[in-house]
CSV table of C-alpha atoms in Angstrom, one decimal:
chain,number,residue,atom,x,y,z
A,6,MET,CA,193.7,72.9,41.8
A,7,PHE,CA,192.5,70.1,43.8
A,8,SER,CA,195.8,69.5,45.5
A,9,ARG,CA,196.0,73.1,46.3
A,10,LYS,CA,192.8,73.3,47.5
A,11,GLY,CA,193.0,70.2,49.7
A,12,GLY,CA,196.6,72.2,51.1
A,13,GLY,CA,195.1,74.9,51.8
A,14,ALA,CA,192.2,73.1,53.8
A,15,GLU,CA,194.7,70.9,55.6
A,16,SER,CA,196.2,74.4,56.9
A,17,ALA,CA,193.4,75.5,58.0
A,18,VAL,CA,193.1,73.6,60.2
A,19,TRP,CA,196.0,73.8,61.3
A,20,ARG,CA,194.9,77.2,62.4
A,21,ARG,CA,192.4,76.4,64.4
A,22,PRO,CA,192.5,77.7,68.1
A,23,ARG,CA,191.5,74.2,69.7
A,24,VAL,CA,194.0,73.0,67.3
A,25,ILE,CA,197.1,75.4,68.3
A,26,LEU,CA,195.3,74.9,72.0
A,27,TRP,CA,196.6,71.0,71.5
A,28,VAL,CA,199.7,71.5,70.4
A,29,ALA,CA,201.4,73.9,72.3
A,30,ALA,CA,200.3,71.8,75.1
A,31,SER,CA,201.9,68.3,74.1
A,32,THR,CA,205.3,70.2,73.2
A,33,VAL,CA,205.0,72.2,76.6
A,34,THR,CA,204.1,68.5,78.2
A,35,LEU,CA,207.6,66.7,76.4
A,36,GLY,CA,209.3,70.0,77.3
A,37,PHE,CA,208.4,68.7,81.0
A,38,LEU,CA,209.0,65.4,80.8
A,39,VAL,CA,212.7,66.4,79.0
A,40,ALA,CA,213.5,68.2,81.9
A,41,LEU,CA,212.5,66.0,84.4
A,42,GLU,CA,214.3,63.9,83.2
A,43,ILE,CA,217.1,65.6,82.5
A,44,ALA,CA,217.0,66.2,86.0
A,45,ALA,CA,216.3,62.7,87.5
A,46,ARG,CA,219.6,61.8,86.2
A,47,GLY,CA,221.1,64.4,87.8
A,48,TYR,CA,219.9,63.0,91.1
A,49,GLY,CA,221.5,59.2,89.7
A,50,VAL,CA,217.6,57.8,89.2
A,51,ARG,CA,215.6,57.3,86.2
A,52,GLY,CA,213.0,59.9,84.5
A,53,PRO,CA,210.2,58.9,84.2
A,54,ILE,CA,210.4,58.5,80.2
A,55,THR,CA,212.9,56.1,81.0
A,56,ASP,CA,211.0,54.7,83.1
A,57,GLN,CA,208.1,54.6,81.4
A,58,ALA,CA,209.9,53.0,78.2
A,59,ARG,CA,211.2,50.0,81.0
A,60,GLU,CA,207.6,49.4,81.7
A,61,VAL,CA,207.1,47.7,77.7
A,62,VAL,CA,209.9,45.3,78.2
A,63,PHE,CA,210.0,45.1,82.2
A,64,ALA,CA,207.3,44.6,85.3
A,65,PRO,CA,205.2,47.6,85.6
A,66,LYS,CA,205.0,49.0,89.1
A,67,SER,CA,201.1,49.2,89.0
A,68,GLY,CA,199.5,46.7,86.3
A,69,THR,CA,196.6,48.5,87.6
A,70,VAL,CA,196.9,51.6,86.0
A,71,LEU,CA,198.2,50.2,82.3
A,72,TYR,CA,195.5,48.8,82.2
A,73,ALA,CA,193.0,51.6,83.5
A,74,GLY,CA,194.8,53.5,81.1
A,75,MET,CA,193.3,51.9,78.3
A,76,ALA,CA,190.8,51.9,79.3
A,77,LEU,CA,190.4,55.8,78.2
A,78,THR,CA,191.4,54.4,74.9
A,79,LEU,CA,189.4,51.6,74.4
A,80,VAL,CA,186.4,54.3,74.9
A,81,VAL,CA,187.4,55.6,71.6
A,82,LEU,CA,186.5,51.7,69.7
A,83,THR,CA,183.9,49.4,68.9
A,84,TRP,CA,182.9,46.8,70.7
A,85,ARG,CA,184.1,44.8,68.6
A,86,GLN,CA,187.4,46.4,68.7
A,87,ARG,CA,187.3,46.9,72.7
A,88,PHE,CA,187.2,43.1,72.5
A,89,ILE,CA,190.1,42.1,70.4
A,90,ALA,CA,192.3,44.9,72.3
A,91,LEU,CA,191.8,43.6,75.1
A,92,GLY,CA,192.2,40.0,74.7
A,93,ALA,CA,195.7,41.1,72.6
A,94,ALA,CA,196.6,42.1,75.9
A,95,VAL,CA,195.7,40.1,78.3
A,96,GLY,CA,197.8,37.1,75.9
A,97,ILE,CA,200.8,39.4,75.7
A,98,ASP,CA,200.5,38.9,80.1
A,99,LEU,CA,200.0,35.5,79.7
A,100,VAL,CA,203.2,35.6,77.7
A,101,PHE,CA,205.4,37.8,79.2
A,102,TRP,CA,203.9,35.5,82.3
A,103,LEU,CA,205.6,32.7,81.6
A,104,VAL,CA,208.9,34.1,80.2
A,105,ARG,CA,209.2,36.0,83.6
A,106,TRP,CA,208.5,32.2,85.6
A,107,ALA,CA,210.9,30.3,83.2
A,108,ALA,CA,213.6,33.3,84.3
A,109,GLY,CA,212.4,33.7,87.6
A,110,ALA,CA,212.1,37.6,87.1
A,111,GLU,CA,209.9,40.4,89.1
A,112,MET,CA,206.6,38.9,88.6
A,113,MET,CA,203.9,41.9,87.8
A,114,TYR,CA,201.5,42.7,84.9
A,115,GLY,CA,200.4,45.4,82.2
A,116,ASN,CA,202.9,44.9,79.3
A,117,GLY,CA,200.5,43.8,77.5
A,118,ALA,CA,198.3,46.9,78.2
A,119,LEU,CA,200.2,49.8,77.9
A,120,LEU,CA,201.8,47.3,74.3
A,121,VAL,CA,198.1,47.7,73.4
A,122,THR,CA,197.6,51.5,73.8
A,123,LEU,CA,201.0,52.1,72.0
A,124,GLY,CA,199.9,50.2,69.0
A,125,CYS,CA,196.0,52.1,69.1
A,126,ALA,CA,198.7,55.0,68.7
A,127,VAL,CA,199.9,53.4,65.6
A,128,ILE,CA,196.9,52.7,63.6
A,129,ALA,CA,196.5,56.3,64.4
A,130,LEU,CA,199.0,57.4,62.4
A,131,THR,CA,199.3,55.1,59.4
A,132,ARG,CA,195.9,53.4,59.4
A,133,ARG,CA,193.3,56.4,60.2
A,134,THR,CA,192.8,59.9,59.2
A,135,GLY,CA,191.7,63.1,60.1
A,136,ARG,CA,189.0,62.6,62.6
A,137,GLU,CA,189.1,59.5,63.1
A,138,ARG,CA,192.3,59.8,63.5
A,139,ALA,CA,192.6,62.8,65.8
A,140,LEU,CA,189.8,60.9,68.0
A,141,LEU,CA,192.2,57.8,68.4
A,142,LEU,CA,194.9,59.5,68.7
A,143,GLN,CA,192.9,61.6,71.6
A,144,GLY,CA,192.3,59.0,73.6
A,145,VAL,CA,195.6,56.9,73.5
A,146,GLY,CA,197.1,60.5,74.9
A,147,LEU,CA,195.0,60.4,77.6
A,148,ALA,CA,195.9,57.1,78.5
A,149,LEU,CA,199.7,57.6,78.6
A,150,LEU,CA,198.9,60.4,80.3
A,151,LEU,CA,198.1,59.0,83.0
A,152,VAL,CA,200.3,56.2,83.3
A,153,THR,CA,203.1,59.2,82.6
A,154,GLY,CA,201.9,61.3,85.0
A,155,ARG,CA,202.5,58.7,87.8
A,156,LYS,CA,206.0,58.5,86.7
A,157,THR,CA,206.2,61.9,87.2
A,158,GLY,CA,205.1,62.4,90.2
A,159,TYR,CA,207.6,60.2,91.7
A,160,THR,CA,210.4,62.5,89.9
A,161,TRP,CA,208.7,65.6,91.3
A,162,LEU,CA,208.7,64.3,95.1
A,163,LEU,CA,212.5,63.9,94.4
A,164,ILE,CA,213.0,66.9,93.5
A,165,THR,CA,211.0,68.4,96.3
A,166,SER,CA,213.3,66.3,98.4
A,167,LYS,CA,216.6,67.3,97.5
A,168,THR,CA,215.8,71.0,96.7
A,169,ARG,CA,214.2,72.3,99.8
A,170,PRO,CA,216.0,71.0,102.5
A,171,THR,CA,214.2,73.2,105.5
A,172,VAL,CA,210.2,72.0,105.6
A,173,LEU,CA,207.3,74.3,107.4
A,174,ASP,CA,205.8,72.0,109.0
A,175,GLN,CA,206.2,73.9,112.6
A,176,TYR,CA,203.9,76.8,111.2
A,177,VAL,CA,200.6,74.1,109.3
A,178,ALA,CA,200.9,72.9,112.8
A,179,THR,CA,200.5,75.7,114.8
A,180,ALA,CA,197.8,77.0,112.4
A,181,ASP,CA,195.7,73.9,113.0
A,182,GLN,CA,195.5,75.1,116.3
A,183,ALA,CA,192.7,76.7,114.9
A,184,LEU,CA,190.9,73.7,113.6
A,185,GLY,CA,191.0,71.5,116.3
A,186,ASN,CA,194.4,69.0,115.7
A,187,PRO,CA,192.0,67.1,113.3
A,188,SER,CA,195.2,65.2,112.2
A,189,TRP,CA,195.4,64.5,116.1
A,190,VAL,CA,192.0,63.5,115.9
A,191,ALA,CA,191.8,61.3,112.8
A,192,GLY,CA,194.9,59.2,113.9
A,193,ARG,CA,193.4,58.3,116.9
A,194,ILE,CA,190.4,57.8,115.0
A,195,VAL,CA,191.5,55.5,112.6
A,196,GLU,CA,193.7,53.5,115.5
A,197,ALA,CA,190.4,52.5,117.4
A,198,THR,CA,189.2,50.4,113.8
A,199,GLY,CA,192.0,48.3,114.4
A,200,VAL,CA,193.3,46.6,111.6
A,201,VAL,CA,189.8,46.5,109.4
A,202,GLY,CA,189.3,50.3,109.5
A,203,PHE,CA,193.0,51.0,108.5
A,204,ARG,CA,192.7,48.2,105.4
A,205,VAL,CA,189.8,49.3,104.2
A,206,LEU,CA,191.0,52.9,104.0
A,207,GLU,CA,194.7,51.9,102.8
A,208,PHE,CA,192.8,50.4,99.8
A,209,VAL,CA,191.2,53.3,99.0
A,210,TYR,CA,193.5,55.4,99.4
A,211,ILE,CA,195.6,53.9,97.0
A,212,GLN,CA,193.1,53.4,94.2
A,213,LEU,CA,191.8,57.2,94.0
A,214,ALA,CA,194.0,56.8,89.8
A,215,VAL,CA,191.1,53.3,89.8
A,216,MET,CA,187.8,55.2,90.9
A,217,ALA,CA,188.5,58.6,88.7
A,218,VAL,CA,189.2,56.2,86.0
A,219,VAL,CA,185.4,54.2,86.8
A,220,VAL,CA,183.9,57.5,86.9
A,221,ALA,CA,185.3,59.1,83.8
A,222,LEU,CA,184.5,55.8,81.3
A,223,TYR,CA,180.9,56.4,82.7
A,224,GLN,CA,181.5,59.8,81.8
A,225,LEU,CA,182.7,59.1,78.6
A,226,ARG,CA,180.7,56.2,77.6
A,227,ASN,CA,179.1,57.9,74.8
A,228,VAL,CA,182.4,58.3,72.6
A,229,ALA,CA,182.5,55.4,70.1
A,230,ALA,CA,178.6,56.0,69.3
A,231,GLU,CA,179.2,60.0,69.0
A,232,ARG,CA,182.7,60.1,67.4
A,233,ARG,CA,184.0,62.7,70.0
A,234,PHE,CA,185.4,63.9,73.3
A,235,PRO,CA,182.4,65.9,76.0
A,236,ARG,CA,183.4,69.0,76.7
A,237,HIS,CA,184.4,68.1,79.8
A,238,HIS,CA,184.7,65.5,81.4
A,239,LEU,CA,187.2,63.9,85.4
A,240,VAL,CA,190.1,63.4,82.6
A,241,ARG,CA,191.0,66.9,82.4
A,242,THR,CA,190.8,68.6,86.1
A,243,PHE,CA,192.4,65.2,87.1
A,244,LEU,CA,195.2,66.2,84.9
A,245,ALA,CA,195.4,69.8,86.0
A,246,ILE,CA,195.6,69.1,88.9
A,247,GLY,CA,198.5,66.8,88.5
A,248,LEU,CA,200.2,69.4,86.6
A,249,LEU,CA,200.1,72.6,88.6
A,250,GLY,CA,199.9,71.1,92.1
A,251,PRO,CA,203.3,69.9,92.7
A,252,GLY,CA,204.4,73.3,92.2
A,253,ILE,CA,202.9,74.9,95.2
A,254,TYR,CA,205.5,71.7,96.8
A,255,LEU,CA,208.2,73.0,96.3
A,256,VAL,CA,206.9,77.1,97.4
A,257,PHE,CA,205.2,75.7,100.7
A,258,PRO,CA,207.4,72.0,101.7
A,259,VAL,CA,205.8,70.3,104.2
A,260,VAL,CA,205.9,66.6,105.3
A,261,GLY,CA,203.3,65.8,107.4
A,262,PRO,CA,202.2,65.3,111.0
A,263,ILE,CA,204.1,61.0,110.7
A,264,PHE,CA,207.5,63.1,109.6
A,265,ALA,CA,207.6,66.0,111.5
A,266,TYR,CA,205.4,65.1,114.8
A,267,GLY,CA,206.1,60.8,114.6
A,268,ALA,CA,207.9,58.1,114.7
A,269,ASP,CA,208.4,57.7,111.0
A,270,GLY,CA,210.5,60.8,111.6
A,271,GLY,CA,213.1,59.3,112.6
A,272,GLN,CA,215.7,61.3,113.8
A,273,TRP,CA,214.5,64.5,111.9
A,274,ALA,CA,211.0,64.8,113.5
A,275,LEU,CA,210.1,67.5,116.8
A,276,ALA,CA,209.2,64.8,119.0
A,277,GLU,CA,207.3,61.7,118.9
A,278,LEU,CA,203.8,63.4,119.4
A,279,TRP,CA,201.9,62.0,116.4
A,280,PRO,CA,199.1,61.3,116.9
A,281,ASN,CA,198.1,61.0,121.3
A,282,THR,CA,199.3,64.1,121.9
A,283,PRO,CA,198.9,67.6,120.1
A,284,PRO,CA,201.7,69.9,119.6
A,285,PRO,CA,202.7,72.3,121.5
A,286,VAL,CA,202.0,75.7,120.9
A,287,THR,CA,205.9,77.5,120.7
A,288,THR,CA,207.2,80.3,117.9
A,289,PRO,CA,207.5,78.5,114.3
A,290,GLN,CA,210.3,78.3,112.0
A,291,PRO,CA,211.1,76.5,109.7
A,292,MET,CA,213.1,73.0,110.6
A,293,LEU,CA,215.8,71.1,108.7
A,294,PHE,CA,214.6,67.4,107.3
A,295,ASP,CA,216.1,64.0,105.5
A,296,GLU,CA,216.8,63.7,101.8
A,297,PHE,CA,214.0,61.5,100.7
A,298,THR,CA,210.9,62.0,102.2
A,299,PRO,CA,208.5,63.6,100.1
A,300,ARG,CA,207.2,67.7,100.7
A,301,ASN,CA,204.3,67.1,99.0
A,302,CYS,CA,201.2,68.2,102.1
A,303,MET,CA,200.8,72.0,101.0
A,304,PRO,CA,197.9,71.4,99.4
A,305,SER,CA,197.0,67.6,99.4
A,306,LEU,CA,196.3,66.3,95.8
A,307,HIS,CA,194.9,63.2,97.3
A,308,THR,CA,192.1,65.8,98.9
A,309,ALA,CA,192.3,67.4,96.2
A,310,TRP,CA,191.8,64.2,93.2
A,311,ALA,CA,188.7,63.4,95.5
A,312,THR,CA,187.4,65.9,95.5
A,313,ALA,CA,187.0,66.0,91.6
A,314,ILE,CA,186.3,62.3,91.8
A,315,PHE,CA,182.8,63.6,94.3
A,316,LEU,CA,182.2,66.6,92.1
A,317,HIS,CA,181.7,64.6,88.1
A,318,SER,CA,180.4,61.6,90.2
A,319,ARG,CA,176.8,63.8,91.0
A,320,ARG,CA,175.4,63.4,87.7
A,321,ALA,CA,175.5,59.7,87.6
A,322,PRO,CA,174.0,57.0,88.4
A,323,ARG,CA,172.9,56.8,92.4
A,324,THR,CA,175.5,53.8,92.9
A,325,LEU,CA,178.3,56.0,91.6
A,326,ARG,CA,177.3,58.7,93.5
A,327,TRP,CA,177.1,57.1,96.7
A,328,ALA,CA,180.7,55.2,95.5
A,329,GLY,CA,181.9,59.4,94.6
A,330,THR,CA,181.0,59.6,97.9
A,331,PHE,CA,182.5,57.3,100.3
A,332,TRP,CA,185.5,57.9,98.4
A,333,LEU,CA,185.9,61.4,99.1
A,334,ILE,CA,185.0,60.6,103.2
A,335,ALA,CA,187.1,57.6,103.2
A,336,THR,CA,190.6,59.9,101.6
A,337,LEU,CA,189.8,62.6,104.2
A,338,GLY,CA,190.1,60.0,106.6
A,339,ALA,CA,192.9,57.8,105.5
A,340,THR,CA,194.9,61.6,104.3
A,341,LEU,CA,194.5,62.7,108.4
A,342,GLY,CA,194.3,59.8,110.4
A,343,PHE,CA,197.2,58.6,108.5
A,344,GLY,CA,199.0,61.3,109.7
A,345,TYR,CA,200.0,62.4,105.6
A,346,HIS,CA,197.9,66.0,106.2
A,347,TYR,CA,196.8,68.6,108.2
A,348,GLY,CA,194.3,70.1,108.3
A,349,ALA,CA,195.1,73.4,106.2
A,350,ASP,CA,196.3,71.2,104.0
A,351,ILE,CA,192.8,70.0,103.6
A,352,VAL,CA,191.2,72.6,103.5
A,353,ALA,CA,193.8,74.2,100.9
A,354,GLY,CA,193.2,70.9,99.2
A,355,VAL,CA,189.6,72.4,98.6
A,356,VAL,CA,189.4,75.2,97.5
A,357,PHE,CA,192.7,74.2,95.2
A,358,THR,CA,189.7,71.3,92.9
A,359,LEU,CA,186.5,73.9,92.6
A,360,THR,CA,188.9,76.7,91.3
A,361,ILE,CA,190.9,74.5,88.8
A,362,ASP,CA,187.4,72.4,87.9
A,363,ALA,CA,186.1,75.7,87.3
A,364,ALA,CA,188.4,78.0,85.5
A,365,LEU,CA,188.3,74.8,82.8
A,366,ARG,CA,184.7,75.3,82.2
A,367,THR,CA,185.6,78.8,82.3
A,368,LEU,CA,187.2,78.1,78.9
A,369,ASP,CA,184.4,76.1,77.5
A,370,HIS,CA,182.4,78.7,78.1
A,371,GLY,CA,183.9,81.4,76.2
A,372,ARG,CA,185.8,82.5,78.7
A,373,ASP,CA,182.4,83.3,81.1
A,374,ARG,CA,182.9,86.6,83.2
A,375,LYS,CA,181.2,85.3,86.1
A,376,GLY,CA,183.3,81.5,85.5
A,377,ILE,CA,186.6,84.6,85.9
A,378,ARG,CA,185.6,86.2,88.3
A,379,PHE,CA,184.9,83.5,90.5
A,380,VAL,CA,188.7,81.8,89.8
A,381,ALA,CA,190.3,85.5,90.0
A,382,TYR,CA,187.9,84.8,94.5
A,383,GLY,CA,188.8,80.8,94.5
A,384,THR,CA,192.4,82.1,93.9
A,385,ALA,CA,192.4,84.7,96.3
A,386,VAL,CA,191.2,82.4,98.9
A,387,PHE,CA,193.4,79.8,98.2
A,388,LEU,CA,197.0,82.1,98.6
A,389,ALA,CA,195.3,84.8,101.7
A,390,LEU,CA,195.0,80.9,103.0
A,391,LEU,CA,198.5,79.6,102.5
A,392,LEU,CA,199.2,83.6,103.9
A,393,SER,CA,198.1,82.9,106.2
A,394,TYR,CA,199.3,79.7,107.4
A,395,ARG,CA,202.8,80.9,106.9
A,396,PHE,CA,202.3,84.4,108.2
A,397,LEU,CA,199.5,84.5,111.1
A,398,SER,CA,199.8,80.9,112.9
A,399,MET,CA,200.6,82.3,116.3
A,400,GLU,CA,197.3,84.4,116.1
A,401,MET,CA,194.9,81.9,114.8
A,402,ALA,CA,196.5,79.3,117.7
A,403,ALA,CA,196.0,82.0,119.6
A,404,LEU,CA,192.3,83.3,118.7
A,405,PRO,CA,190.9,79.5,117.9
A,406,TRP,CA,187.0,80.3,117.5
A,407,VAL,CA,187.9,83.0,115.5
A,408,TYR,CA,190.5,82.2,112.5
A,409,GLY,CA,189.1,78.4,112.5
A,410,PRO,CA,185.0,79.3,111.3
A,411,LEU,CA,187.7,81.8,109.0
A,412,VAL,CA,189.6,78.6,107.8
A,413,VAL,CA,186.3,76.7,107.2
A,414,LEU,CA,183.7,80.0,106.2
A,415,SER,CA,186.7,80.9,103.1
A,416,MET,CA,186.0,77.1,102.2
A,417,VAL,CA,182.1,77.3,102.7
A,418,SER,CA,182.3,80.5,99.6
A,419,VAL,CA,184.2,78.6,97.2
A,420,ILE,CA,182.0,76.1,97.7
A,421,TYR,CA,178.9,78.3,97.7
A,422,GLY,CA,179.8,80.1,94.7
A,423,TYR,CA,180.5,76.9,92.7
A,424,VAL,CA,177.5,75.7,92.9
A,425,ARG,CA,175.9,78.5,91.9
A,426,ILE,CA,178.4,79.5,88.6
A,427,THR,CA,177.7,75.8,87.7
A,428,LYS,CA,173.9,76.1,88.1
A,429,HIS,CA,174.4,79.1,85.7
A,430,TRP,CA,176.1,77.3,82.9
A,431,ASP,CA,174.2,74.1,83.3
A,432,ARG,CA,170.9,75.7,82.2
A,433,PRO,CA,171.5,77.6,79.4
A,434,ALA,CA,173.2,74.1,78.5
A,435,GLY,CA,170.5,72.3,78.7
A,436,SER,CA,167.8,74.6,76.8
A,437,VAL,CA,170.1,74.6,73.6
A,438,THR,CA,171.7,71.1,73.7
A,439,LEU,CA,168.6,69.0,73.7
A,440,PRO,CA,167.1,71.5,70.1
A,441,GLN,CA,170.0,70.5,68.6
A,442,GLN,CA,169.3,67.4,68.8
A,443,ARG,CA,166.2,67.7,66.8
A,444,ARG,CA,168.1,69.3,63.8
A,445,GLU,CA,171.0,67.0,63.6
A,446,PRO,CA,169.7,64.2,61.6
A,447,GLN,CA,168.0,65.9,59.5
A,448,PRO,CA,171.2,67.4,56.5
A,449,GLU,CA,172.0,63.4,56.7
A,450,LEU,CA,169.2,61.8,56.1
A,451,VAL,CA,168.6,64.8,52.8
């Protein structure tokens, strides 16, 4: 009878909606990674699975990302366990460093962090049970999703360059006339700031994931004590943006001003106009481009991620709030000032992020009707922007004082709607949570 009862309880756990959702998401993610691996092999390069597996032994591309991923796993451990894990990671890296130095191989750190993360997964499966196992596996999963997501991005960008021979930069550049060609303006400003301004923006642009982990660690600081993850945190939004955004690259392939109108485009560029000479207003058309430049502009995912960091740092201490604000402003300056994006990409990226973040929070609030309406509105605005850039670009360039404010107001309306809906959710959350915290200890004491 005992065994039947235990088996029934275990099967009941597996039938819970949240467990089913996790299993389904894990299955889809694994299938997606396998598909990307096969696609990459078809182009003669390593896929994300192979590339990540190699970093167990070979020099990683970014040790910082591997340690940032390990930090997400450590949030579920006690302080003593964290120090042991960190010491083990550093010790393993020192051994790898000595071996590589003696062999004259490429030098890079991070193998220790990856091995410790994988070791936590083994411990979860062999030494933990029930809720503790699920908690540790969730921490490991977040870490591996972060580091594997970076590998997946490289493969996906390769696919965009191979499968989309033509790009739509002329359409976006023409539509950008309504916004005053912000990439050209920002490019000249960055040039005027010299080496110092360039280096600061470059650091912010490259280390975006590290800043995201800093904010996420603050949000997850109580996981070890409460033995559960918060209902909504930055990592979820970050990963959702990375999962959904690249698909739009295939629908709306754009390479960016510095490639389509600048020196980096080489023989494929229309002319070397960026950033000193705004592009002329002519009838846009799809243009052929090379087979290795990523079509990764629409929407700007760097802007989307920086916006997510800004949103999730609003409840942090003042220093972190200022850092989140600085990271957003500097990222906008880098994406435009380096010629990687048009202004139209930035607007689309902001709308994209607010819609995704609200969609995730809507699920957390039982598919709240107001949330569903806002997500539908944000999606409609995002689609309207893409369609306008593609089919109304000449009209936008001809009437900039009409279409420019309309584009900006559409983004502002989504921002306003997001602020309203989140305030609606936060008010009842405060009134419900406080009484629960007072009552929880009573049954434990009895």
